[in-house]
PDB file of C-alpha atoms in Angstrom:
ATOM      1  CA  MET Q   1     214.746 -15.684 -87.037  1.00 89.00           C
ATOM      2  CA  GLU Q   2     214.415 -18.847 -90.304  1.00 95.00           C
ATOM      3  CA  ARG Q   3     217.990 -17.884 -92.968  1.00 97.00           C
ATOM      4  CA  GLU Q   4     217.852 -18.554 -95.541  1.00 96.00           C
ATOM      5  CA  PRO Q   5     220.725 -19.454 -97.698  1.00 97.00           C
ATOM      6  CA  VAL Q   6     223.452 -17.493 -99.946  1.00 96.00           C
ATOM      7  CA  PRO Q   7     225.431 -19.730-102.068  1.00 93.00           C
ATOM      8  CA  GLY Q   8     227.720 -17.835-104.399  1.00 91.00           C
ATOM      9  CA  SER Q   9     228.615 -15.630-101.446  1.00 92.00           C
ATOM     10  CA  SER Q  10     231.693 -14.654-100.640  1.00 91.00           C
ATOM     11  CA  THR Q  11     231.123 -13.209 -97.366  1.00 94.00           C
ATOM     12  CA  ILE Q  12     227.797 -14.077 -96.694  1.00 97.00           C
ATOM     13  CA  LEU Q  13     225.936 -17.433 -94.965  1.00 98.00           C
ATOM     14  CA  SER Q  14     222.106 -16.496 -94.895  1.00 98.00           C
ATOM     15  CA  ILE Q  15     219.695 -14.063 -94.308  1.00 98.00           C
ATOM     16  CA  GLY Q  16     216.217 -13.638 -92.633  1.00 98.00           C
ATOM     17  CA  TYR Q  17     214.288 -10.840 -91.447  1.00 98.00           C
ATOM     18  CA  ASP Q  18     211.222 -10.691 -89.341  1.00 98.00           C
ATOM     19  CA  ALA Q  19     209.285  -8.117 -91.288  1.00 97.00           C
ATOM     20  CA  ALA Q  20     207.257  -6.992 -87.377  1.00 98.00           C
ATOM     21  CA  SER Q  21     209.861  -6.078 -86.307  1.00 98.00           C
ATOM     22  CA  GLU Q  22     212.322  -4.531 -88.879  1.00 98.00           C
ATOM     23  CA  THR Q  23     214.165  -6.947 -87.915  1.00 98.00           C
ATOM     24  CA  LEU Q  24     217.971  -8.397 -90.310  1.00 98.00           C
ATOM     25  CA  GLU Q  25     219.842 -10.741 -89.468  1.00 98.00           C
ATOM     26  CA  ILE Q  26     222.608 -11.474 -91.268  1.00 98.00           C
ATOM     27  CA  GLU Q  27     225.211 -14.679 -90.940  1.00 98.00           C
ATOM     28  CA  PHE Q  28     228.343 -13.694 -92.652  1.00 97.00           C
ATOM     29  CA  LYS Q  29     231.470 -16.056 -91.915  1.00 95.00           C
ATOM     30  CA  SER Q  30     232.342 -14.063 -89.067  1.00 95.00           C
ATOM     31  CA  GLY Q  31     229.049 -13.878 -86.765  1.00 97.00           C
ATOM     32  CA  VAL Q  32     225.114 -13.055 -87.008  1.00 98.00           C
ATOM     33  CA  TYR Q  33     224.053  -9.651 -87.109  1.00 98.00           C
ATOM     34  CA  GLN Q  34     220.623  -8.091 -86.596  1.00 98.00           C
ATOM     35  CA  TYR Q  35     220.229  -4.844 -87.932  1.00 98.00           C
ATOM     36  CA  TYR Q  36     217.594  -3.085 -86.374  1.00 98.00           C
ATOM     37  CA  ASN Q  37     214.360  -0.846 -88.215  1.00 98.00           C
ATOM     38  CA  VAL Q  38     215.311  -1.787 -92.276  1.00 98.00           C
ATOM     39  CA  PRO Q  39     212.180  -1.617 -94.154  1.00 98.00           C
ATOM     40  CA  GLN Q  40     211.184  -4.298 -96.188  1.00 98.00           C
ATOM     41  CA  SER Q  41     212.430  -3.054 -99.018  1.00 98.00           C
ATOM     42  CA  VAL Q  42     216.093  -2.021 -98.162  1.00 98.00           C
ATOM     43  CA  HIS Q  43     215.084  -6.115 -97.142  1.00 98.00           C
ATOM     44  CA  GLU Q  44     213.547  -6.873-100.569  1.00 97.00           C
ATOM     45  CA  GLN Q  45     216.270  -5.067-102.501  1.00 98.00           C
ATOM     46  CA  LEU Q  46     218.930  -7.081-101.000  1.00 98.00           C
ATOM     47  CA  MET Q  47     218.062 -10.576-101.993  1.00 97.00           C
ATOM     48  CA  GLN Q  48     217.023  -8.568-105.518  1.00 96.00           C
ATOM     49  CA  ALA Q  49     221.056  -8.121-105.576  1.00 96.00           C
ATOM     50  CA  ALA Q  50     223.668  -9.454-107.253  1.00 94.00           C
ATOM     51  CA  SER Q  51     226.101  -9.160-104.499  1.00 95.00           C
ATOM     52  CA  LYS Q  52     224.109  -9.122-101.793  1.00 97.00           C
ATOM     53  CA  GLY Q  53     227.920  -8.402-100.115  1.00 96.00           C
ATOM     54  CA  GLN Q  54     228.277  -5.250-101.976  1.00 96.00           C
ATOM     55  CA  TYR Q  55     224.520  -4.118-100.724  1.00 97.00           C
ATOM     56  CA  HIS Q  56     225.116  -5.189 -97.346  1.00 98.00           C
ATOM     57  CA  ALA Q  57     227.649  -2.493 -97.363  1.00 97.00           C
ATOM     58  CA  THR Q  58     226.522   0.051 -99.237  1.00 97.00           C
ATOM     59  CA  TYR Q  59     222.728   0.499 -98.322  1.00 98.00           C
ATOM     60  CA  ILE Q  60     222.820  -1.424 -94.873  1.00 98.00           C
ATOM     61  CA  LYS Q  61     226.428  -1.742 -92.920  1.00 95.00           C
ATOM     62  CA  ASN Q  62     226.245   2.084 -91.982  1.00 93.00           C
ATOM     63  CA  GLN Q  63     222.774   3.309 -93.042  1.00 97.00           C
ATOM     64  CA  PHE Q  64     222.113   1.060 -89.321  1.00 98.00           C
ATOM     65  CA  SER Q  65     222.022   0.630 -85.513  1.00 98.00           C
ATOM     66  CA  TYR Q  66     223.364  -3.285 -85.135  1.00 98.00           C
ATOM     67  CA  SER Q  67     224.346  -5.918 -82.141  1.00 98.00           C
ATOM     68  CA  ARG Q  68     226.358  -9.533 -82.933  1.00 97.00           C
ATOM     69  CA  VAL Q  69     224.203 -12.286 -81.837  1.00 97.00           C
ATOM     70  CA  SER Q  70     226.897 -14.949 -82.110  1.00 92.00           C
TER      71      SER Q  70
END
């Protein structure tokens, strides 16, 4: 999955999204995680958020199942 760089974030390096599988992939400084069954609207809101780290913590982290992929 291709990810877009996230400049200026203290925790997130890049973000990718696969609409067909509704999989959100986030590269943190600590590793890469995939979140499953994430609606495209959540991805769009994440990409527009002023603080992507804060948006992730509030709306994604404890809302969707995930796994660490690297």
